[in-house]
Short mmCIF file of C-alpha atoms and ligand atoms in Angstrom, two decimals:
data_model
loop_
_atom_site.label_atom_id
_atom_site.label_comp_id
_atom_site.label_asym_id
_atom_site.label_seq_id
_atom_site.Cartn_x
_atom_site.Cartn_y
_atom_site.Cartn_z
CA UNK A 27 42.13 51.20 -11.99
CA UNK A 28 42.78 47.66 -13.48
CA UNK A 29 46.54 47.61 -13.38
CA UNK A 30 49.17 48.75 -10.67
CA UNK A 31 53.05 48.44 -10.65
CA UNK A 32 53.84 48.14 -6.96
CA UNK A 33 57.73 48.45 -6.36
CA UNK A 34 59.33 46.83 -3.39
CA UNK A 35 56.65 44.64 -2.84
CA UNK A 36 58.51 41.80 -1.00
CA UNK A 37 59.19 43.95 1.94
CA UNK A 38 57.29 44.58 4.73
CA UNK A 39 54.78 47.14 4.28
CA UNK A 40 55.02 46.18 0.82
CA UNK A 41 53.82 42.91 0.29
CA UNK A 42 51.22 43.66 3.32
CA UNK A 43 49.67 46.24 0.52
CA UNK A 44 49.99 44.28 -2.46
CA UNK A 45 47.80 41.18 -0.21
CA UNK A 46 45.03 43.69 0.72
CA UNK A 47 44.70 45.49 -2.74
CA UNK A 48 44.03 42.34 -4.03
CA UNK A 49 41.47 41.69 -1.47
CA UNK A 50 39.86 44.65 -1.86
CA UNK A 51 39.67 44.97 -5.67
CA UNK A 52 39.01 41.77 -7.55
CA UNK A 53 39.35 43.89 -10.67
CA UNK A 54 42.84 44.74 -10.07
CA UNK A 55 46.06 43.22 -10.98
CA UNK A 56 49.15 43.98 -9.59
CA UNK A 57 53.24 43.74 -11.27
CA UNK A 58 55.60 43.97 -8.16
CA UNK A 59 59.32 45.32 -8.73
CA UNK A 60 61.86 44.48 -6.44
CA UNK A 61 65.23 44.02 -6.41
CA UNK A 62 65.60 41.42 -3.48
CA UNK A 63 67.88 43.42 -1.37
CA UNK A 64 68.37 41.65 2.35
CA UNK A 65 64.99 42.93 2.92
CA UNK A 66 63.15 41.18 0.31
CA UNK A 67 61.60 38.09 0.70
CA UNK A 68 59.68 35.93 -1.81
CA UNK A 69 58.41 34.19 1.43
CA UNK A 70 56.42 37.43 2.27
CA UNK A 71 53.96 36.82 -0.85
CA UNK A 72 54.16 33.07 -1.32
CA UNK A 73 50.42 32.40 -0.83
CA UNK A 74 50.57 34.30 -4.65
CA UNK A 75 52.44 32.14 -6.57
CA UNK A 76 49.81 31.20 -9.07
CA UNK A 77 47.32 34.17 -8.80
CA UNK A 78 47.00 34.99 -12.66
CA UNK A 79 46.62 39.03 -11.10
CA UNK A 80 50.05 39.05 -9.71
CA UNK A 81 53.24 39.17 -11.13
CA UNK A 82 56.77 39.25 -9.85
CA UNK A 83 59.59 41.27 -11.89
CA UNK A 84 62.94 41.03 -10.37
CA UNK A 85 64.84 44.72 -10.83
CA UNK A 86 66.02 47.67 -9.67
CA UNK A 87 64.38 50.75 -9.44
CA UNK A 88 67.72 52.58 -10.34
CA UNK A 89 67.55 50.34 -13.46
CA UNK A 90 65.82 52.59 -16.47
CA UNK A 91 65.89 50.29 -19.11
CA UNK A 92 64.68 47.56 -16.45
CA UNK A 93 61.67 50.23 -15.40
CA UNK A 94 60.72 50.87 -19.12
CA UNK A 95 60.41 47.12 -19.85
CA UNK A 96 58.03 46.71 -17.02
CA UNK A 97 55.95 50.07 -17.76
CA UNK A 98 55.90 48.96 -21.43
CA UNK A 99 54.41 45.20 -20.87
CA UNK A 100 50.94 46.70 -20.33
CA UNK A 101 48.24 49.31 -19.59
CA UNK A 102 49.68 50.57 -16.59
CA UNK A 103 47.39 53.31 -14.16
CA UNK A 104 49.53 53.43 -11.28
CA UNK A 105 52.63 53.24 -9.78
CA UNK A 106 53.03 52.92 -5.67
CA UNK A 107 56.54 53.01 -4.44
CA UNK A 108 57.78 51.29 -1.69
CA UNK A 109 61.40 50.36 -2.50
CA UNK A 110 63.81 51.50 -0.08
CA UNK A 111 66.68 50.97 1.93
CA UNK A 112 64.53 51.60 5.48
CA UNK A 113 66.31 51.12 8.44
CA UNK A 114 67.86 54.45 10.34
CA UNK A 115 70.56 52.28 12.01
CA UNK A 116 71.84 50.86 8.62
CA UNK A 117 71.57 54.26 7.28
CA UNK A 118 74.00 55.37 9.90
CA UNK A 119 76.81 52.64 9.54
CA UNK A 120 76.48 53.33 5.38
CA UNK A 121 74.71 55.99 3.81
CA UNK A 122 75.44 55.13 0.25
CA UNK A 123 72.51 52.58 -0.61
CA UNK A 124 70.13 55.01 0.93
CA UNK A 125 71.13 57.73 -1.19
CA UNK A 126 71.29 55.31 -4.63
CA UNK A 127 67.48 53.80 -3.99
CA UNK A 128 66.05 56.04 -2.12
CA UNK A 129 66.97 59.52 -3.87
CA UNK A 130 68.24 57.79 -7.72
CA UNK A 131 65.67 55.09 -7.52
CA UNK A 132 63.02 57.80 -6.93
CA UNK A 133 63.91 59.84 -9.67
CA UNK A 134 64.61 56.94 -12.23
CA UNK A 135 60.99 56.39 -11.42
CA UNK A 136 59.56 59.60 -11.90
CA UNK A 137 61.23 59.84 -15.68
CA UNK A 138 60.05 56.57 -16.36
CA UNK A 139 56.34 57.70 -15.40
CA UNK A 140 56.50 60.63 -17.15
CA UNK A 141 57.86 59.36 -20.33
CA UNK A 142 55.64 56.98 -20.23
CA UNK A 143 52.60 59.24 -18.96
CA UNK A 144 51.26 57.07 -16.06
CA UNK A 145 48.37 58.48 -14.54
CA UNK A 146 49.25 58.12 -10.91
CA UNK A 147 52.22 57.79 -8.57
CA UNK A 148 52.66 57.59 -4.84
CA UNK A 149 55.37 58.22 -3.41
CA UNK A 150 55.12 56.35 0.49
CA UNK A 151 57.28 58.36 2.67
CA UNK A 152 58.00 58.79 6.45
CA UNK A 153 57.03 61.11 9.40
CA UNK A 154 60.90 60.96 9.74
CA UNK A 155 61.05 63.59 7.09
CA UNK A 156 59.74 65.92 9.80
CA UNK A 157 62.72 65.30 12.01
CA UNK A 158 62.25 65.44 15.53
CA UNK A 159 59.42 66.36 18.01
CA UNK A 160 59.78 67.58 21.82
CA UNK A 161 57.18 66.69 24.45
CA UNK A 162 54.13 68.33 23.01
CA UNK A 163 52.55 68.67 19.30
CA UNK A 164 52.41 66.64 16.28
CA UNK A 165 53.33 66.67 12.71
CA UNK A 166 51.01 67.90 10.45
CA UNK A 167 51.53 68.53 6.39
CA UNK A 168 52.84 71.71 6.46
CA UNK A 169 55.81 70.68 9.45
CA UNK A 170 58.58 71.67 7.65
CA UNK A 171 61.12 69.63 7.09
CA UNK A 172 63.99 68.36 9.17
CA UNK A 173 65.82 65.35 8.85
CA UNK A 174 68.18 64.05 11.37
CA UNK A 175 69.37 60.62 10.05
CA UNK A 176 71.08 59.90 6.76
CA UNK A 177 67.95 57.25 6.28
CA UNK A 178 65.06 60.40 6.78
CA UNK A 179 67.32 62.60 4.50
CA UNK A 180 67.03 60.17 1.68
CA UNK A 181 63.48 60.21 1.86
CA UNK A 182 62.90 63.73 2.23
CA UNK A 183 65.49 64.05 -0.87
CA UNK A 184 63.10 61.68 -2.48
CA UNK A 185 59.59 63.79 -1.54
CA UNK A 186 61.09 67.48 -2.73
CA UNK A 187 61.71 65.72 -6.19
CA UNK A 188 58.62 64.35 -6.40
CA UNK A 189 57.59 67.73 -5.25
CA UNK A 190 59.61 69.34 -7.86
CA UNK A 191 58.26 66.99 -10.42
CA UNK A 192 54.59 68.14 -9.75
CA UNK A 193 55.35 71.47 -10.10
CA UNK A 194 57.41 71.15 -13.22
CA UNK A 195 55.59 69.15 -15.26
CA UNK A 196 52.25 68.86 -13.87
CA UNK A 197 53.15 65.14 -12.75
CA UNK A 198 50.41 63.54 -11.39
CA UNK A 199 51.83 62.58 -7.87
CA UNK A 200 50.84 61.94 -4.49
CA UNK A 201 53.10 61.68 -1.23
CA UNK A 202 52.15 59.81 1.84
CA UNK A 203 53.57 59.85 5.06
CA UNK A 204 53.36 57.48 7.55
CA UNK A 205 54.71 56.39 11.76
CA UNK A 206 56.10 53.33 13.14
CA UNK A 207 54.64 50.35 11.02
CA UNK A 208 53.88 47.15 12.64
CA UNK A 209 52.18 43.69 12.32
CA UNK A 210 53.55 40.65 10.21
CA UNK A 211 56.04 40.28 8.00
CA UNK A 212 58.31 43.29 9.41
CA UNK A 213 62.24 42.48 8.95
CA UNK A 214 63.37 41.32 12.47
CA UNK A 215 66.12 44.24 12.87
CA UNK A 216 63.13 46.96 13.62
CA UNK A 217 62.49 47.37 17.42
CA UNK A 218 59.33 45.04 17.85
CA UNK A 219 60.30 41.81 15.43
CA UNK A 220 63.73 41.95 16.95
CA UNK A 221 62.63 42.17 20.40
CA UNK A 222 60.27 39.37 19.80
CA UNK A 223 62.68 37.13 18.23
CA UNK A 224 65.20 38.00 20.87
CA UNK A 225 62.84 37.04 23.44
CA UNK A 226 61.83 34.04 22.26
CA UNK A 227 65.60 32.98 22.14
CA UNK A 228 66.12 34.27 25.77
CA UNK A 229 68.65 36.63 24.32
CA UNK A 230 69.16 40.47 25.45
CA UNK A 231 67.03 43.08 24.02
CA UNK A 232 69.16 46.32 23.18
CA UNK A 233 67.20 49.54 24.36
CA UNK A 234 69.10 52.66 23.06
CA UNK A 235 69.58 55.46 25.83
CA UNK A 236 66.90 55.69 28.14
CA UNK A 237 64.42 54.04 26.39
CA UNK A 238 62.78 56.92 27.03
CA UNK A 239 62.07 58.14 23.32
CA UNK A 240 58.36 57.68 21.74
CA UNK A 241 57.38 56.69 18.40
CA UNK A 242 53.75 56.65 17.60
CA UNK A 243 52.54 52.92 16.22
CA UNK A 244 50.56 52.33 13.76
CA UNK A 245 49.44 48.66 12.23
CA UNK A 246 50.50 48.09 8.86
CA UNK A 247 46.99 47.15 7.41
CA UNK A 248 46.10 50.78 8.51
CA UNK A 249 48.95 52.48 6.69
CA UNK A 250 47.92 49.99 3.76
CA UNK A 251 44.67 51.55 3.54
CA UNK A 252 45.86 54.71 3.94
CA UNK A 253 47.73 54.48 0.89
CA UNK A 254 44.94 53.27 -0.83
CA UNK A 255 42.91 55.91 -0.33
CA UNK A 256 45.74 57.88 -1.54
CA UNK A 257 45.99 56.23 -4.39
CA UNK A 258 42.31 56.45 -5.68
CA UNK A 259 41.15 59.60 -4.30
CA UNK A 260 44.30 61.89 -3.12
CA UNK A 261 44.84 65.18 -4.72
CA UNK A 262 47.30 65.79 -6.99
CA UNK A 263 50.30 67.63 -5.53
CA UNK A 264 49.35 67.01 -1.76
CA UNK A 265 51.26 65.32 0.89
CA UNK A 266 48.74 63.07 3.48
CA UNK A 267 50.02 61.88 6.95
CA UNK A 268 49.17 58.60 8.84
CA UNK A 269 49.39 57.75 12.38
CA UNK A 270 48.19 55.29 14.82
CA UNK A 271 47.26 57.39 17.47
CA UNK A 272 49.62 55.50 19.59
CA UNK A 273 52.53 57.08 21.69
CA UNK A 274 54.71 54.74 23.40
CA UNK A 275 58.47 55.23 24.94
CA UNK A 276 60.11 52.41 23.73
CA UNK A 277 60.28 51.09 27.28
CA UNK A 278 56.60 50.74 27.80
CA UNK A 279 56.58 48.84 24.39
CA UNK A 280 59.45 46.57 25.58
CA UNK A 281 57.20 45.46 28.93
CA UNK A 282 54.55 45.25 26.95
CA UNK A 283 56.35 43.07 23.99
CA UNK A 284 57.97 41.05 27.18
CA UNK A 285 54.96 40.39 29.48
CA UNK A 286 52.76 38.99 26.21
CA UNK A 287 55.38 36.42 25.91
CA UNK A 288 55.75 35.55 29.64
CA UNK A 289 59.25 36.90 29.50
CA UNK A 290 61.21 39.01 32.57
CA UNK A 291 62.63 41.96 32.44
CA UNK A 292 65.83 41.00 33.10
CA UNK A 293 66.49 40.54 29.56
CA UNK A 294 66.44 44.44 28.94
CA UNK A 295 69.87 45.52 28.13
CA UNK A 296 70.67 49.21 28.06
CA UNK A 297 73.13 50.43 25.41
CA UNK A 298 74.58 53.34 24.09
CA UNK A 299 72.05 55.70 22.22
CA UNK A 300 71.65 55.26 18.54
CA UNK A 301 73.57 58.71 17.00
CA UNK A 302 71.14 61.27 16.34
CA UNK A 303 68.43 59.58 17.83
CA UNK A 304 64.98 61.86 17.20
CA UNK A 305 63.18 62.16 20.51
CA UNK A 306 59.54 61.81 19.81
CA UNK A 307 56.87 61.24 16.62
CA UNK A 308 53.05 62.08 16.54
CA UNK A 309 51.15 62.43 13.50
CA UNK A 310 48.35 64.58 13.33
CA UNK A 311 46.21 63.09 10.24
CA UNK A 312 43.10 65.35 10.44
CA UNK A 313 44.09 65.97 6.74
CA UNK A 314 43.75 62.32 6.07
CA UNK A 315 40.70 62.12 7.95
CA UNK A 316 38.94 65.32 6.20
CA UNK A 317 39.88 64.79 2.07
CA UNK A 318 40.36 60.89 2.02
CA UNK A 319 37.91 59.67 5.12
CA UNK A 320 40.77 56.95 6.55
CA UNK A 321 40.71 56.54 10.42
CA UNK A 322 43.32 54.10 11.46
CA UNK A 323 41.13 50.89 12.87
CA UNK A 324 43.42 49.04 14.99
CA UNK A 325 43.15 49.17 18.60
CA UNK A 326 47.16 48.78 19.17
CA UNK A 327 47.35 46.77 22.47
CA UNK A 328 45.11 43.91 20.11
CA UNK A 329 46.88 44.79 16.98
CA UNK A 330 50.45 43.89 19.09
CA UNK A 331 49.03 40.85 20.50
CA UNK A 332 48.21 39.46 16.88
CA UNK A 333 51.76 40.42 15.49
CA UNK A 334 53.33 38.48 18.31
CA UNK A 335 50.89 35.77 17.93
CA UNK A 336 52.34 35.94 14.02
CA UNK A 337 55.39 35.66 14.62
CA UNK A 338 55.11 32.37 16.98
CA UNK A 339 53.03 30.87 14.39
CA UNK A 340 55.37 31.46 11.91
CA UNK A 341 58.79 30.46 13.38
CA UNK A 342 60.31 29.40 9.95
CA UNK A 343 60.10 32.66 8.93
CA UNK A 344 62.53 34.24 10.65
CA UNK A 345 64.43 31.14 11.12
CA UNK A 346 64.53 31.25 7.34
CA UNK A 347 66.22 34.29 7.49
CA UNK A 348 70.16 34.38 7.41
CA UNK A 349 70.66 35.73 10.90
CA UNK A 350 73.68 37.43 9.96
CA UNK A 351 71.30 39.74 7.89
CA UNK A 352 69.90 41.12 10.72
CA UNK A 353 72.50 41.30 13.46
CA UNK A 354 71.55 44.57 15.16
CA UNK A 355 73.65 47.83 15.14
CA UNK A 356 75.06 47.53 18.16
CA UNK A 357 76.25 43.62 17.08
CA UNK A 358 77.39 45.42 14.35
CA UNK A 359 79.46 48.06 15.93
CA UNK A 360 80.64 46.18 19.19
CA UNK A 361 80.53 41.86 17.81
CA UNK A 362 77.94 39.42 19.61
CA UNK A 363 78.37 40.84 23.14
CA UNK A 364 74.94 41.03 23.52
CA UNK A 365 73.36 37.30 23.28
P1 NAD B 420 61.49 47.01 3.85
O1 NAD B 420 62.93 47.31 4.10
O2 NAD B 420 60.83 45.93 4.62
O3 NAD B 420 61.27 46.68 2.29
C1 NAD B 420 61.88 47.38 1.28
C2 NAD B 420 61.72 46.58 -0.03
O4 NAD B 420 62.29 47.34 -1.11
C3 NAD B 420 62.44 45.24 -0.01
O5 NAD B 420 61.62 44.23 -0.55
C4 NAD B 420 63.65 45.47 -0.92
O6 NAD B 420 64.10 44.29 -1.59
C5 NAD B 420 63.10 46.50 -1.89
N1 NAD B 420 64.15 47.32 -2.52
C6 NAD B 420 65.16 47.97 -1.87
N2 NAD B 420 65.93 48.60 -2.77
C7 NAD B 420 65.38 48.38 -4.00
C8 NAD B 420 65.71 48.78 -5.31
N3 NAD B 420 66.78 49.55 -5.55
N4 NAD B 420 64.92 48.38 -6.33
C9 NAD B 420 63.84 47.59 -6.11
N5 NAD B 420 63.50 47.16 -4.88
C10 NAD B 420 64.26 47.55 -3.84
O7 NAD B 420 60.75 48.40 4.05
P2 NAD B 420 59.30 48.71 4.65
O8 NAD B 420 59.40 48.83 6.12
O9 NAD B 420 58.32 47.78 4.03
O10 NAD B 420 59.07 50.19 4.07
C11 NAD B 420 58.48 50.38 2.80
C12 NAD B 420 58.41 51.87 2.50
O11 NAD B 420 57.65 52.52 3.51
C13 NAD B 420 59.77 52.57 2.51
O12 NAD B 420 59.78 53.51 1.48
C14 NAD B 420 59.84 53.25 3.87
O13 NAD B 420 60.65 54.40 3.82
C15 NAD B 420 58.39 53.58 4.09
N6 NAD B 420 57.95 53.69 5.49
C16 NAD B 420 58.22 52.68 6.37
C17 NAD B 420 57.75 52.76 7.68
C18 NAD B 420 57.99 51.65 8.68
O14 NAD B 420 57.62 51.80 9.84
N7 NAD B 420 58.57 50.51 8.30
C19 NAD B 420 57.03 53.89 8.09
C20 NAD B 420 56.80 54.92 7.16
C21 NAD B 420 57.26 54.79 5.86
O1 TDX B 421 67.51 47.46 18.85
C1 TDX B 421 66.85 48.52 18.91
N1 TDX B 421 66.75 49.19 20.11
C2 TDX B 421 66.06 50.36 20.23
O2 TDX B 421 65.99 50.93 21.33
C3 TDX B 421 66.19 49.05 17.75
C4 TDX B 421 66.26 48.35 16.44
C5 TDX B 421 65.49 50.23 17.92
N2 TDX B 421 65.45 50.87 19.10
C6 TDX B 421 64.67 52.14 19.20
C7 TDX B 421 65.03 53.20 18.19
C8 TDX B 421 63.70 53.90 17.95
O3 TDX B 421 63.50 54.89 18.94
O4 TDX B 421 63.31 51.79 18.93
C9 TDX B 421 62.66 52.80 18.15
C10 TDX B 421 62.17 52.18 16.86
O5 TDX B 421 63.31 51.84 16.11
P1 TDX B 421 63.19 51.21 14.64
O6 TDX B 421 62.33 50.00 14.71
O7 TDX B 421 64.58 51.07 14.10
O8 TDX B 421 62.34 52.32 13.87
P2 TDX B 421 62.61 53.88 13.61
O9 TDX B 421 64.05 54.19 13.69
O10 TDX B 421 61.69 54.65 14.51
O11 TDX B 421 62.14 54.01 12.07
C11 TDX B 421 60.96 53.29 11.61
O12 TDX B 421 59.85 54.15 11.50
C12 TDX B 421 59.82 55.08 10.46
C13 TDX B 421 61.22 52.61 10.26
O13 TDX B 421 62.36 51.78 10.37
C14 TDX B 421 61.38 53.61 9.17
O14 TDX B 421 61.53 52.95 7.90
C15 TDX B 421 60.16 54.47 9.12
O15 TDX B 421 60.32 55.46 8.16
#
């Protein structure tokens, strides 16, 4: 593989992929598509700027003739796609840009590959797709699918017509599925950069309901490689889960997040549930581990420690971010009554 179109590369998970395939193949060049949305941050690849095997092309995925000018400028092998609106809370207060990049943006995509015949596609979706788990189990490929939140409906919308797409016209697709993502660069309105940043500030941090619910983390150079392996050696057609092998309730996270910054607990601050909230994730990823030979590698309490250790050394980051961008849900819904 010599050339990849990566699209939504300035987000989070992202631009931590486009960094490590870089890293890990000094053949390979990468063109990253993304349309800058709140989410997207040129700061996230800035060490780039000048590295003759990256390019950035502004756009949207939605865009065709946008999407044909970029798969037309070379020999393209792959396309990886990121782009998404990805946060469930946002997904709840509007549903709209979910549906037009997540579901249109998808299939804009998959015509554009097609015409153009690229040779591989991956599609990087979520265990959300899954819906919601009880107390025991885990999500394996053939779960079926549930979605609960406008956000996980999207995506699963986006995985049947990639699906669909395989089927029809023996496109050459791959989906992966992935848990709770963490480490640097994550947009501070998902639980652990918020928390952090609100802690830091000595400002509340919202837990929804109980606290009680568990979401199973996984670092974000894991996932990365995960989708690597995908990418080179997945089969056609098939659908691989990734997880961290780390349950948490999102109160044992918040102690955790608090006491590595020295912080009391005083700052919790419970607030009404999120709507629909999904009880519990767990990914099962023998798959993963049997046809593609990925393990994730981080130990999580260590993998934590160094994303909070991130984000103090990088304070202009999210002070470089407008905060009204990422005023939580409950901010949102109810003003500042929170800080
Ligand atoms: P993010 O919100 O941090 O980044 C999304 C990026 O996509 C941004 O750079 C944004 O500008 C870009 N984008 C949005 N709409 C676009 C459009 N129409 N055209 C072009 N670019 C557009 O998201 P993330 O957390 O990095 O997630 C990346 C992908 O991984 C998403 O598809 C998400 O569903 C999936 N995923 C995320 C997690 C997680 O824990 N964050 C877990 C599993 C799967
Ligand atoms: O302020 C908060 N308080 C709180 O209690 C926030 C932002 C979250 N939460 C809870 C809700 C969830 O149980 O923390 C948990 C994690 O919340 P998020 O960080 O919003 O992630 P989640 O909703 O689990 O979805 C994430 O994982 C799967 C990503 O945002 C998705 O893009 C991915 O597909």
């Amino acid at each position: 593989m010599r050339r990849i179109v990566v699209t939504g590369g300035c987000g989070f998970i992202g631009s931590n992929f486009i960094r490590l395939e870089l890293e890990l193949d000094p053949e390979l060049s990468i063109v990253n598509i993304d349309k800058l949305t709140y989410a997207g941050n040129l700061a996230n690849l800035a060490d780039l700027q000048g590295n003759a095997r990256y390019q950035f092309a502004r756009g949207d995925i939605c865009d065709k003739d946008f999407v044909t000018s970029v798969l037309r400028s070379g020999d393209i092998d792959a396309v990886v796609n990121f782009a998404a609106e990805s946060h469930v809370d946002r997904s709840i207060l509007d549903s709209s840009p979910f549906v037009q990049t997540n579901i249109i943006g998808t299939q804009t995509l998959l015509d554009c590959c097609r015409l153009h015949k690229i040779g591989r596609y991956v599609q990087v979706s979520t265990d959300e797709v899954y819906g919601s788990l009880g107390d025991d189990g885990k999500f394996t490929e053939e779960t079926p699918l549930a979605p609960n939140s406008p956000y996980s409906a999207s995506k699963a919308s986006a995985d049947l017509l990639v699906r669909a797409y395989v089927h029809t016209f023996d496109f050459p697709a791959v989906i992966t599925r992935c848990s709770n993502n963490y480490g640097p660069y994550q947009f501070p309105e998902k639980l652990i950069p918020l928390f952090i940043s609100n802690a830091l500030k000595d400002q509340s941090l919202p837990v929804y309901g109980t606290g009680l619910n568990i979401r199973d983390w996984i670092h974000v150079l894991d996932h990365c490689r995960g989708i690597d392996a995908a990418l080179r050696r997945g089969r056609v057609g098939e659908v691989y889960n990734f997880g961290g092998n780390s349950e948490l309730t999102n109160l044992d996270l918040t102690y955790a997040l608090l006491d590595a910054l020295g912080k009391p607990r005083t700052l919790i601050r419970y607030v009404a549930d999120r709507p629909g909230h999904d009880h519990r994730y767990a990914i099962d990823a023998t798959k993963a581990r049997r046809e593609l030979g990925w393990e994730p590698q981080a130990v999580f309490a260590a993998g934590l420690r160094q994303t909070i250790d991130w984000y103090l050394a990088n304070p202009d980051w999210i002070a470089n971010i407008k905060s009204g961008e990422y005023r939580s849900y409950y901010e949102q819904q109810y003003g500042n009554r929170l800080t």
